[in-house]
XYZ file of N, CA, C and O in Angstrom:
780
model
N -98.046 72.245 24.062
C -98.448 71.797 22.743
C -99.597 70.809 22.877
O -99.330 69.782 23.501
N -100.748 70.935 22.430
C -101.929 70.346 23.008
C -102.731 70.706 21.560
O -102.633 71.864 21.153
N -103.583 69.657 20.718
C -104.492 69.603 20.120
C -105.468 68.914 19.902
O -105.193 67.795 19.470
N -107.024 69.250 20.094
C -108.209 68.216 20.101
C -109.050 68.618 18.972
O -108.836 69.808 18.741
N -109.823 68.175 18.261
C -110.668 69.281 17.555
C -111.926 67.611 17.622
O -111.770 66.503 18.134
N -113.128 68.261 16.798
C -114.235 67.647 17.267
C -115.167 67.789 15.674
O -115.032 68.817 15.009
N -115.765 67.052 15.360
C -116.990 67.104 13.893
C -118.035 66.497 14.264
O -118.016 65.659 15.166
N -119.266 66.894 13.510
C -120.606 66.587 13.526
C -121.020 65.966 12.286
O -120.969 66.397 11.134
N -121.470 64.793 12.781
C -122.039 63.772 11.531
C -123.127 63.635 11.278
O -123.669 64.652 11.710
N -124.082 62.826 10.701
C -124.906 62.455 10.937
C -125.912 61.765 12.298
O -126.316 60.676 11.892
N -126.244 61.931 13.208
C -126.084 61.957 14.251
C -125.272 61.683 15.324
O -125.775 60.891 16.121
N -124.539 61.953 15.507
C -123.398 61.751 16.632
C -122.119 62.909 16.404
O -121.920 63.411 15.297
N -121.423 63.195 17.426
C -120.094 63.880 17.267
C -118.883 63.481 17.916
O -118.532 63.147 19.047
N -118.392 63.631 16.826
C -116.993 62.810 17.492
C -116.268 64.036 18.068
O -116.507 65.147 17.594
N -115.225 63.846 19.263
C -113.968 64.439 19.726
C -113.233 63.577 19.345
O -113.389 62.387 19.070
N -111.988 64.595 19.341
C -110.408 63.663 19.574
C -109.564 64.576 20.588
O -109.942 65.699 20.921
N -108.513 64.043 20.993
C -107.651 64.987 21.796
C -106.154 64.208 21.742
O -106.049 63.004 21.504
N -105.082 65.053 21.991
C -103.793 64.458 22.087
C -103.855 63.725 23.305
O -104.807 63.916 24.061
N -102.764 62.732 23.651
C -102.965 62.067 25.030
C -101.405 62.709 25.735
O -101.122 62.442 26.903
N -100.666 63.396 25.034
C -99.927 64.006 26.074
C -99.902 65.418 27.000
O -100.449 66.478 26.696
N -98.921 65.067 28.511
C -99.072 65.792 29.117
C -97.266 66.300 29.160
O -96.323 65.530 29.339
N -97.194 67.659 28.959
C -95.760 68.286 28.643
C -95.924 69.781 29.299
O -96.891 70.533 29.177
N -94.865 69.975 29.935
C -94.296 71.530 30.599
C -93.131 71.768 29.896
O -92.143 71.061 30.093
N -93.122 73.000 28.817
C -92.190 73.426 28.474
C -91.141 72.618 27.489
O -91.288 72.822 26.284
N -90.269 71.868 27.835
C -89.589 70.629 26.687
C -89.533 69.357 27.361
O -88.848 68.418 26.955
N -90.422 69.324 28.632
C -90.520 68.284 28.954
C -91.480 67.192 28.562
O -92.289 67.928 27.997
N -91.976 66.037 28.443
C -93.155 65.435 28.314
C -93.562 64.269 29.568
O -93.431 63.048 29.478
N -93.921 64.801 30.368
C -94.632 64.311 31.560
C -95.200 62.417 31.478
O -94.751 61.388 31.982
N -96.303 62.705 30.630
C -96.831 61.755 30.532
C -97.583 61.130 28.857
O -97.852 61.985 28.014
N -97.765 60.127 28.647
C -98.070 59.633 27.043
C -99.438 59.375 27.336
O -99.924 58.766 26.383
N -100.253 59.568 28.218
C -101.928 58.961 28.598
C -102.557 59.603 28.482
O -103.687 59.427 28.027
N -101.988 60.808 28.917
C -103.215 61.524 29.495
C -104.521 61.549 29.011
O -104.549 61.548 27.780
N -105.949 61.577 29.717
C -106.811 61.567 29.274
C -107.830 63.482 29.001
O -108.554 64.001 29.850
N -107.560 63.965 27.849
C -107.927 65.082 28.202
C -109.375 65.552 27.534
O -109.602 66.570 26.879
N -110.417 64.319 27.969
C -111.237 64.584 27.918
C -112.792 63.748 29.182
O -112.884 62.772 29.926
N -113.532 64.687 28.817
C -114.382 64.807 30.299
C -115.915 64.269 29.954
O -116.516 64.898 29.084
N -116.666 63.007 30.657
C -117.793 63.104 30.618
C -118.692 63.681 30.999
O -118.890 63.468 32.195
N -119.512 64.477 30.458
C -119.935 65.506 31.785
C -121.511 65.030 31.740
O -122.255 65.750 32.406
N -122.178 63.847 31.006
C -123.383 63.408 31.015
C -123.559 62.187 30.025
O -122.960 61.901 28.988
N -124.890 61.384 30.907
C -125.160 60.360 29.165
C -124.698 60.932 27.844
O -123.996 60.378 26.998
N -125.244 62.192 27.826
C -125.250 62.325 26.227
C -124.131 63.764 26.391
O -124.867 64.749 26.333
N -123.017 64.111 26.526
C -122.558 65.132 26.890
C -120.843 65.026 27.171
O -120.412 64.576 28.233
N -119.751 65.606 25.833
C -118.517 65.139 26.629
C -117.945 66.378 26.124
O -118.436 67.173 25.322
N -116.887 66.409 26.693
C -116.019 67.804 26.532
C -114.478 67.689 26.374
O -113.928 66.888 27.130
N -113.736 68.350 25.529
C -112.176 68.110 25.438
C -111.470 69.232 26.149
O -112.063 70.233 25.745
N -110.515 69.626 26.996
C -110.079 70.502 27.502
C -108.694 70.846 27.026
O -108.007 69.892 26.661
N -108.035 72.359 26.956
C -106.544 72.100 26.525
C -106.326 73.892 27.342
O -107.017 74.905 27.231
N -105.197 73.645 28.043
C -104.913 75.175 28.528
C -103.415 74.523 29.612
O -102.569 73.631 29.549
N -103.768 75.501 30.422
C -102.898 75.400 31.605
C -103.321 74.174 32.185
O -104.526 73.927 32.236
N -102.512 73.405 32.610
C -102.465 71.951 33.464
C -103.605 71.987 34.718
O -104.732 71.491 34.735
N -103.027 72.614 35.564
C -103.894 72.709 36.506
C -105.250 73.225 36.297
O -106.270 72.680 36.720
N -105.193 74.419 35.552
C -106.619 75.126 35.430
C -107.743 74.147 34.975
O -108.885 74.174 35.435
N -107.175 73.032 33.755
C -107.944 72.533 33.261
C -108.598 71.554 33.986
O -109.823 71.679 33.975
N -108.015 70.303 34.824
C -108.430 69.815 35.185
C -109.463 70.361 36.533
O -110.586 69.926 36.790
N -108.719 71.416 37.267
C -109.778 71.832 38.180
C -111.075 72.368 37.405
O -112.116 72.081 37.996
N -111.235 73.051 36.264
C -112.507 73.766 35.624
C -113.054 72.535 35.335
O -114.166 72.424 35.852
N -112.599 71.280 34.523
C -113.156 70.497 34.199
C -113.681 69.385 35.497
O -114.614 68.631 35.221
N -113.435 69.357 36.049
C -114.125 68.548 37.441
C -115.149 69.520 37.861
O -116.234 69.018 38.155
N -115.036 70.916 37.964
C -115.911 71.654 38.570
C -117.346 71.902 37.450
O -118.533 72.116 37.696
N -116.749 71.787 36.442
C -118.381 71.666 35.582
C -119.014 70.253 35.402
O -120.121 69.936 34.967
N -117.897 69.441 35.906
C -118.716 68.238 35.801
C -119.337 68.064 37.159
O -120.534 67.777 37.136
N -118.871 68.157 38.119
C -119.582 68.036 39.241
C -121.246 69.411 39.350
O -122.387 68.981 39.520
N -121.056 70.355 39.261
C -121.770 71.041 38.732
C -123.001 70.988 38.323
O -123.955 71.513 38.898
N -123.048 70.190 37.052
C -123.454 69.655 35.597
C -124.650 68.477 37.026
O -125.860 68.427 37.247
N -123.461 67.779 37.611
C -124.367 66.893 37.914
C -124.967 66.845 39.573
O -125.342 65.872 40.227
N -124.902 68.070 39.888
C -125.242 69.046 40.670
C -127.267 69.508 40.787
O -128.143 69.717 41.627
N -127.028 69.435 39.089
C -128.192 70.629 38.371
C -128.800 69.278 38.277
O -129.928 69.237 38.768
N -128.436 68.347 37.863
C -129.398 67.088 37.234
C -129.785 66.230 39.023
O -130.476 65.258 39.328
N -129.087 67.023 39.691
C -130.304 65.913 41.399
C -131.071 66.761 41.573
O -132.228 66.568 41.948
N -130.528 67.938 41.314
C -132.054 69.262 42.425
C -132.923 68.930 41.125
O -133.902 68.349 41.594
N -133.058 68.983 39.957
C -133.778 69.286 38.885
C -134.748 67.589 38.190
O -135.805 67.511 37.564
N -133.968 66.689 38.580
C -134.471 65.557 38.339
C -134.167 65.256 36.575
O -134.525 64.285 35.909
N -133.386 66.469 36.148
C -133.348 66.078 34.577
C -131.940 67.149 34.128
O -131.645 68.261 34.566
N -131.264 66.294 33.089
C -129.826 66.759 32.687
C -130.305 67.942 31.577
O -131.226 67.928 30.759
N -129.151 69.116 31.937
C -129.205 69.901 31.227
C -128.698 69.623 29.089
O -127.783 69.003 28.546
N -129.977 70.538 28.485
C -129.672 70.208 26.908
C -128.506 70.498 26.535
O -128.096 71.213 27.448
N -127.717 70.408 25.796
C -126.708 71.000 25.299
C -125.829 72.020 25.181
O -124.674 72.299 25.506
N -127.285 72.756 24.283
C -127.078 74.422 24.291
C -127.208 75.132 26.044
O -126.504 76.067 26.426
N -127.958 74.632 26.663
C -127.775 74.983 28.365
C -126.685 74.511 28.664
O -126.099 75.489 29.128
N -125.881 73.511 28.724
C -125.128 73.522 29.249
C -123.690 74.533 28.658
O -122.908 75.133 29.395
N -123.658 74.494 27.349
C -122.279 75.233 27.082
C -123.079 76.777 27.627
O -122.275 77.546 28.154
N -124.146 77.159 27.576
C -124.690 78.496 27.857
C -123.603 78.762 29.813
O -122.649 79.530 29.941
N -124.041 78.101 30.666
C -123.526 78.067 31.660
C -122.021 77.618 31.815
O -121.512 77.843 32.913
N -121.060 76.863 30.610
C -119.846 76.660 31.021
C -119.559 78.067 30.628
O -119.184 78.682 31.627
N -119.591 78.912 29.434
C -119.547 79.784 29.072
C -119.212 81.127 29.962
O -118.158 81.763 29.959
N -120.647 81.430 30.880
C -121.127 82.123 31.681
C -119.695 81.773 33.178
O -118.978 82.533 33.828
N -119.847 80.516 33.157
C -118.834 80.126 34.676
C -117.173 80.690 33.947
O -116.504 81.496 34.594
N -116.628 80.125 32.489
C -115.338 80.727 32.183
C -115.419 82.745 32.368
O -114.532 83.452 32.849
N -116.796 83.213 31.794
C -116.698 84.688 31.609
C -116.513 85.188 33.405
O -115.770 86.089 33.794
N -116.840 84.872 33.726
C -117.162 85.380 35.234
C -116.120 84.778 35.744
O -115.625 85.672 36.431
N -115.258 83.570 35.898
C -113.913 84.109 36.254
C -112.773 84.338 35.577
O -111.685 83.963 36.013
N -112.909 84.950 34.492
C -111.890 86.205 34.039
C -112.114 87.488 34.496
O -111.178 88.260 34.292
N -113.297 88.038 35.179
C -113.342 88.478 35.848
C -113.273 88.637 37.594
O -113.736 89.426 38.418
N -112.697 87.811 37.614
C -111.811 87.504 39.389
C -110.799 87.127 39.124
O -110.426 86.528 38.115
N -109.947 87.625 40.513
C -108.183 87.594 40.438
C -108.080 85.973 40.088
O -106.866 85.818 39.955
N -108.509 85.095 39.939
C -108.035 83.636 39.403
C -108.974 83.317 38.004
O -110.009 82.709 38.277
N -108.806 83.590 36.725
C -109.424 83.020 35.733
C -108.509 81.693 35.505
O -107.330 81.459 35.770
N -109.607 80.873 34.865
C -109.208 79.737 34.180
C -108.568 79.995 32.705
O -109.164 80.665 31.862
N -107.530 79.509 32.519
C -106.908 79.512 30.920
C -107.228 78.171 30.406
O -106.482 77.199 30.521
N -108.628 78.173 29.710
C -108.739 76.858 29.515
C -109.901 76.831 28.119
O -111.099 77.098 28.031
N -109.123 76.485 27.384
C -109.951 75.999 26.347
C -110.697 74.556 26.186
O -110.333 73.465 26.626
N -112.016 74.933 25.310
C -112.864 73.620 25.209
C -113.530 73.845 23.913
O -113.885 74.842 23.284
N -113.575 72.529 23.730
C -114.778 71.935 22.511
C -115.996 70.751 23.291
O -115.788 69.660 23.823
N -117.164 71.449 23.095
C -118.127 70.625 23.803
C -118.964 69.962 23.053
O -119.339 70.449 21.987
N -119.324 68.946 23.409
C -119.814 67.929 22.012
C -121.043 67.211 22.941
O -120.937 66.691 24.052
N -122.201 67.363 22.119
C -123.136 66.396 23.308
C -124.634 66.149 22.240
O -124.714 66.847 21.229
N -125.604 65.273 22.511
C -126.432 64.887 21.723
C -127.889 65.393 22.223
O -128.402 64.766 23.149
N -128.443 66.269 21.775
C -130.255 66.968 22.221
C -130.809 65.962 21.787
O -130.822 65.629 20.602
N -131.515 65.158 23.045
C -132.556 63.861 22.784
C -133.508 64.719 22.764
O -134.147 64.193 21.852
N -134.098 65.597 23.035
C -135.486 66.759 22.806
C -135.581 66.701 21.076
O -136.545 66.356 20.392
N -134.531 67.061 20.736
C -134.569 67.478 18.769
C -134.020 66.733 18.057
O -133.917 66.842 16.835
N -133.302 65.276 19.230
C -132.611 64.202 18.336
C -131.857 64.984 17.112
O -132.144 64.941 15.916
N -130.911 65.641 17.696
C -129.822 66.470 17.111
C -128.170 66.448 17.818
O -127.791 66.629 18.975
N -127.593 66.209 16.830
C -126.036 66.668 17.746
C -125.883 67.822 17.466
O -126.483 68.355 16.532
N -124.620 68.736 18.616
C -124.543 69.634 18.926
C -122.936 69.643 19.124
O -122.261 68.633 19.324
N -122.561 70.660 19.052
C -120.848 71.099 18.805
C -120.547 72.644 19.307
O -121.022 73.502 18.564
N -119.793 73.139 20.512
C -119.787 74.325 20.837
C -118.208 74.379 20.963
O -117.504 73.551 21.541
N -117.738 75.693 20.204
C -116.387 75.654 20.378
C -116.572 77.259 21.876
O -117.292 78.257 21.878
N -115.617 76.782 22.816
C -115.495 78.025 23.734
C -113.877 78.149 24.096
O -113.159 77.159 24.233
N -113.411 79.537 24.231
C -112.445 80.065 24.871
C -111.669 80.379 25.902
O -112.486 80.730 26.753
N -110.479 80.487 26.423
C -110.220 80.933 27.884
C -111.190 82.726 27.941
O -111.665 83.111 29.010
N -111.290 83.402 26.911
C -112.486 83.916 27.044
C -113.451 84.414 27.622
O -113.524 85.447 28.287
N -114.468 83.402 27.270
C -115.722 83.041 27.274
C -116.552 83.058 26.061
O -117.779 83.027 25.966
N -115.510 83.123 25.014
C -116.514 83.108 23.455
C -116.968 81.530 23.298
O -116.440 80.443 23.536
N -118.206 81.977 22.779
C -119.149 80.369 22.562
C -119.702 80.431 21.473
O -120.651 81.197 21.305
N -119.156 79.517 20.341
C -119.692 79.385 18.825
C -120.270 77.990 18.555
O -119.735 76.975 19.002
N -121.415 77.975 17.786
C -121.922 76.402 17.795
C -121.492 75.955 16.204
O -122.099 76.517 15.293
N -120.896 75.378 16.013
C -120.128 75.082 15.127
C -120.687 73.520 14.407
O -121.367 72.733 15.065
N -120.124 73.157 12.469
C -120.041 71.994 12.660
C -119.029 71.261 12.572
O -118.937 70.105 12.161
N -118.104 72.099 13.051
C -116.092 71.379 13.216
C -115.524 72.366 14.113
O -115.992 73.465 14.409
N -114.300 71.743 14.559
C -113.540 73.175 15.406
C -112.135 72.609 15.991
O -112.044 71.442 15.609
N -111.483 72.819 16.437
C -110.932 72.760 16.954
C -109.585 73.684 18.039
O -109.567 74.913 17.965
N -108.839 73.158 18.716
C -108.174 74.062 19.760
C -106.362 73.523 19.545
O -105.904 72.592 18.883
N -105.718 74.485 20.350
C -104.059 73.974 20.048
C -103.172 74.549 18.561
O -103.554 75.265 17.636
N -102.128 74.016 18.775
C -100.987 74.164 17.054
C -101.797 73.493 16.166
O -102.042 74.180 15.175
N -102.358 72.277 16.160
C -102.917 71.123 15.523
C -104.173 71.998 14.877
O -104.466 71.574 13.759
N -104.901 73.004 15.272
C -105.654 73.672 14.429
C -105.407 74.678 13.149
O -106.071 75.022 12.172
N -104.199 74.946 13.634
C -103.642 75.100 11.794
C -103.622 74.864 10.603
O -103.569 75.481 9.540
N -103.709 73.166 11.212
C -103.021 72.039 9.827
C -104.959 71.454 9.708
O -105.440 71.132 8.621
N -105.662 71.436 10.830
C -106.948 70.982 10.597
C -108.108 71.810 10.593
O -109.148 71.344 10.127
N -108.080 72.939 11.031
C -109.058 73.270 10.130
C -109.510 73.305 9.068
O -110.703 73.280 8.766
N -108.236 73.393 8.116
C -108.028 73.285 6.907
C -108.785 72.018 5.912
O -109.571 71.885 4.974
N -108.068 71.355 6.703
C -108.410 69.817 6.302
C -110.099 69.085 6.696
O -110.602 68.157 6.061
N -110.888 69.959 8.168
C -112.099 69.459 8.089
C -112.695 71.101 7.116
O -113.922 71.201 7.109
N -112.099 72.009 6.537
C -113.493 72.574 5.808
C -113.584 71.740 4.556
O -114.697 71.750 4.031
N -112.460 70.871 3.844
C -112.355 70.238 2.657
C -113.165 69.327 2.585
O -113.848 69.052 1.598
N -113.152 68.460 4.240
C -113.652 67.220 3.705
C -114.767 67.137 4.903
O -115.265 66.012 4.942
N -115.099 67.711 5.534
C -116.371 67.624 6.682
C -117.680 67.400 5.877
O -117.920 68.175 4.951
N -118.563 66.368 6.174
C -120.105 66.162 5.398
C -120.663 66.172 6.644
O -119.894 65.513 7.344
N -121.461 66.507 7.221
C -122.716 66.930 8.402
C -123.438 65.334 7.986
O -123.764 64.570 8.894
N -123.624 64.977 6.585
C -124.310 63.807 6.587
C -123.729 62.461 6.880
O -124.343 61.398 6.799
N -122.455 62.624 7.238
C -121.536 61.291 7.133
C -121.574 60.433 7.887
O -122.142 60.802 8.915
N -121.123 59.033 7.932
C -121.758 58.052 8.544
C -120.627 58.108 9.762
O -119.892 59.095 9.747
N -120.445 57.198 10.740
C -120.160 57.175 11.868
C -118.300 56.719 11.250
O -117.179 57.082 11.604
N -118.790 55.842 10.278
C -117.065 55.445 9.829
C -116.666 56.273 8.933
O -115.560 56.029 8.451
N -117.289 57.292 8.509
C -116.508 58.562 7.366
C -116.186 59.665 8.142
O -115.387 60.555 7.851
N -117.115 59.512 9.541
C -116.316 60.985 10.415
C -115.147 60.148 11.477
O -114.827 60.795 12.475
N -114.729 59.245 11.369
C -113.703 58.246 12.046
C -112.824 58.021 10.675
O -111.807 57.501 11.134
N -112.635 58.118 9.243
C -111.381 58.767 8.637
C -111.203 60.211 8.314
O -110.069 60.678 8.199
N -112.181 60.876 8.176
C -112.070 62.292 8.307
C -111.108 62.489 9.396
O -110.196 63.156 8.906
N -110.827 62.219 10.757
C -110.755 62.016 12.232
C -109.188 61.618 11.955
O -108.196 62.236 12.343
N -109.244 60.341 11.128
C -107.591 60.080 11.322
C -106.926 60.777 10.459
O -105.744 61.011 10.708
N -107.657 61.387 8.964
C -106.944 62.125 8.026
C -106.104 63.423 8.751
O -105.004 63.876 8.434
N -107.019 63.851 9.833
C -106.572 64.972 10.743
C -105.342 64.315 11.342
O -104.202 64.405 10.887
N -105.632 63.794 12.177
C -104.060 63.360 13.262
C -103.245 63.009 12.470
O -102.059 63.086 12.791
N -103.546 62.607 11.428
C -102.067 62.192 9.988
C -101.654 63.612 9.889
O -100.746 64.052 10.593
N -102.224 64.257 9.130
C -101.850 65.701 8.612
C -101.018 66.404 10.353
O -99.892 66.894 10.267
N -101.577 66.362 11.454
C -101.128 66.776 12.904
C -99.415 66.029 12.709
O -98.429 66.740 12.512
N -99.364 64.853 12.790
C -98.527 63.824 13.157
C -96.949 64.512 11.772
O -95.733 64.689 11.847
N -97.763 64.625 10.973
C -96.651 64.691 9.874
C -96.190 66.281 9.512
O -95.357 66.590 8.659
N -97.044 67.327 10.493
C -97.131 68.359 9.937
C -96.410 69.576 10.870
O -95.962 70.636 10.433
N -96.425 69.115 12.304
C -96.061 69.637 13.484
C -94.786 69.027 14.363
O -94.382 67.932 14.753
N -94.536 69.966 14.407
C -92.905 70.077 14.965
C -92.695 69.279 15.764
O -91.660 68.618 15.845
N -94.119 69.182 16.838
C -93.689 68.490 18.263
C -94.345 67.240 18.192
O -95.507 67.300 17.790
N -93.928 66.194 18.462
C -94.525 64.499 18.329
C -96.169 64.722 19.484
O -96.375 64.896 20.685
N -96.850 64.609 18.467
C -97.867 63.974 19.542
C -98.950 62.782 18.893
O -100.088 62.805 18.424
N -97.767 61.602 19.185
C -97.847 60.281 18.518
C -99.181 59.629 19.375
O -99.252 58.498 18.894
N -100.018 59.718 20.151
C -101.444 59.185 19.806
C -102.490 60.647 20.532
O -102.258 61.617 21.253
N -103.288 60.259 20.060
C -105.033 60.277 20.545
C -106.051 59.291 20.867
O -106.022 58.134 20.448
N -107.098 59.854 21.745
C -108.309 59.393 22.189
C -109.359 60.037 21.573
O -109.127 61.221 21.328
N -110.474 59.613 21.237
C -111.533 59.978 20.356
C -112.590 59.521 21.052
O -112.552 58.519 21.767
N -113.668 60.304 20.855
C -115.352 59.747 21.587
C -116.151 60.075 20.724
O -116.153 61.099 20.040
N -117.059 58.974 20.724
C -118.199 59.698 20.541
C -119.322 59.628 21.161
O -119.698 58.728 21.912
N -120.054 60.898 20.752
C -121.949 60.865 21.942
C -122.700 60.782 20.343
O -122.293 61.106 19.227
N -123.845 60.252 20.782
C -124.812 60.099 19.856
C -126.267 59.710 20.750
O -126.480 59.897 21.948
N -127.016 59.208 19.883
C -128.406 58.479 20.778
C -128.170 57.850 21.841
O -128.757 58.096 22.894
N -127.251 56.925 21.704
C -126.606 55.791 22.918
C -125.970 56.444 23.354
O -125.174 55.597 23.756
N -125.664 57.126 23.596
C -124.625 58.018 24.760
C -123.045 58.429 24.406
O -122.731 58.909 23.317
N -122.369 58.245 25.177
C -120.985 58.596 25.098
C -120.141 56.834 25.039
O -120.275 55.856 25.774
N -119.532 57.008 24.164
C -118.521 56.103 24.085
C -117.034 56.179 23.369
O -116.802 56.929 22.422
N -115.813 55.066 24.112
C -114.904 55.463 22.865
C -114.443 55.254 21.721
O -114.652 54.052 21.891
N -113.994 55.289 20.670
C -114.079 55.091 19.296
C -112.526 55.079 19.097
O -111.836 56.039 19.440
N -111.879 53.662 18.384
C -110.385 53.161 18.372
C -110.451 53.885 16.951
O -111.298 53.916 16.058
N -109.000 54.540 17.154
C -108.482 55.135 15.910
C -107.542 53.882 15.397
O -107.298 53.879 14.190
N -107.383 53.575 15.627
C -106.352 52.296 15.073
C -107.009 51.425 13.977
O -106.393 50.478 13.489
């Protein structure tokens, strides 16, 4: 049971993600962090199989910053979900695919634009301006087509943000009593208190 979903504001995009980690009816851990910096301007939420995720998600971040020493410059946005994309499609095609869903959220200093890519265990890649992954996308999609503004300020997509985890919290069977939230914008990646 795992839900993150992600919106685009006026410049910047926020993620959120649940912070628990659970097998089956167990619940492991209340922290977890299930989301990934993968650049200044560049972060990603992951939700799938335990293991898969964190190994895919270290491997595109290392990767990611792989491309930015030989190249001397970090990949845009749209390049980068182009290649997480490309790395999930290609191993579903080998005996080990990743089951791992993502929402990728990152800021084009070229077009001084934010950017929002929802992708699949898959490899489907949609550029979106909301999305989300998990049970928790049931109750919120719903809730960001009502109230999502593309123009909204940094504190209207931070209650948009909690209106979601309210509606999650009160709406779904299984407790997943907090989240972590980020956001990237001009200044980079940072985190943003839901409280």
């Amino acid at each position: 049971m795992e839900c993150s979903f992600a919106l685009i504001g006026k410049g910047y995009v926020l993620v959120a993600s649940d912070t628990n980690a659970a097998r089956s009816i167990v619940k492991m851990k209340s922290d977890e962090d299930k989301t990934k910096i993968l650049s200044p301007h560049l972060v990603m939420t992951y939700s799938g199989e335990p293991g898969d995720t964190v190994q895919f998600a270290e491997y595109i971040e290392r990767n990611l910053r792989l491309q930015h020493i030989r190249n001397i410059h970090e990949l845009r946005p749209s390049s980068s979900a182009s290649w997480i994309r490309r790395s999930l499609a290609d191993s579903l095609r080998s005996r080990h695919p990743y089951s791992v869903n993502l929402l990728l959220g990152g800021y084009d200093v070229a077009t001084e634009s934010p950017k929002l890519y929802w992708i699949d265990y898959l490899g489907t890649l949609a550029d979106v301006p909301f999305a989300a992954h998990g049970y928790g996308a049931y109750f919120v999609l719903s809730l960001l087509d009502r109230y999502h503004n593309p123009e909204a300020s940094l504190e209207e997509g931070v209650e948009t943000m909690k209106r979601c985890i309210a509606e999650v919290q009160t709406r779904l069977v299984i407790s997943l009593p907090s989240f972590k939230a980020r956001v990237v914008d001009k200044d980079g990646v940072r985190d943003v208190p839901l409280s």
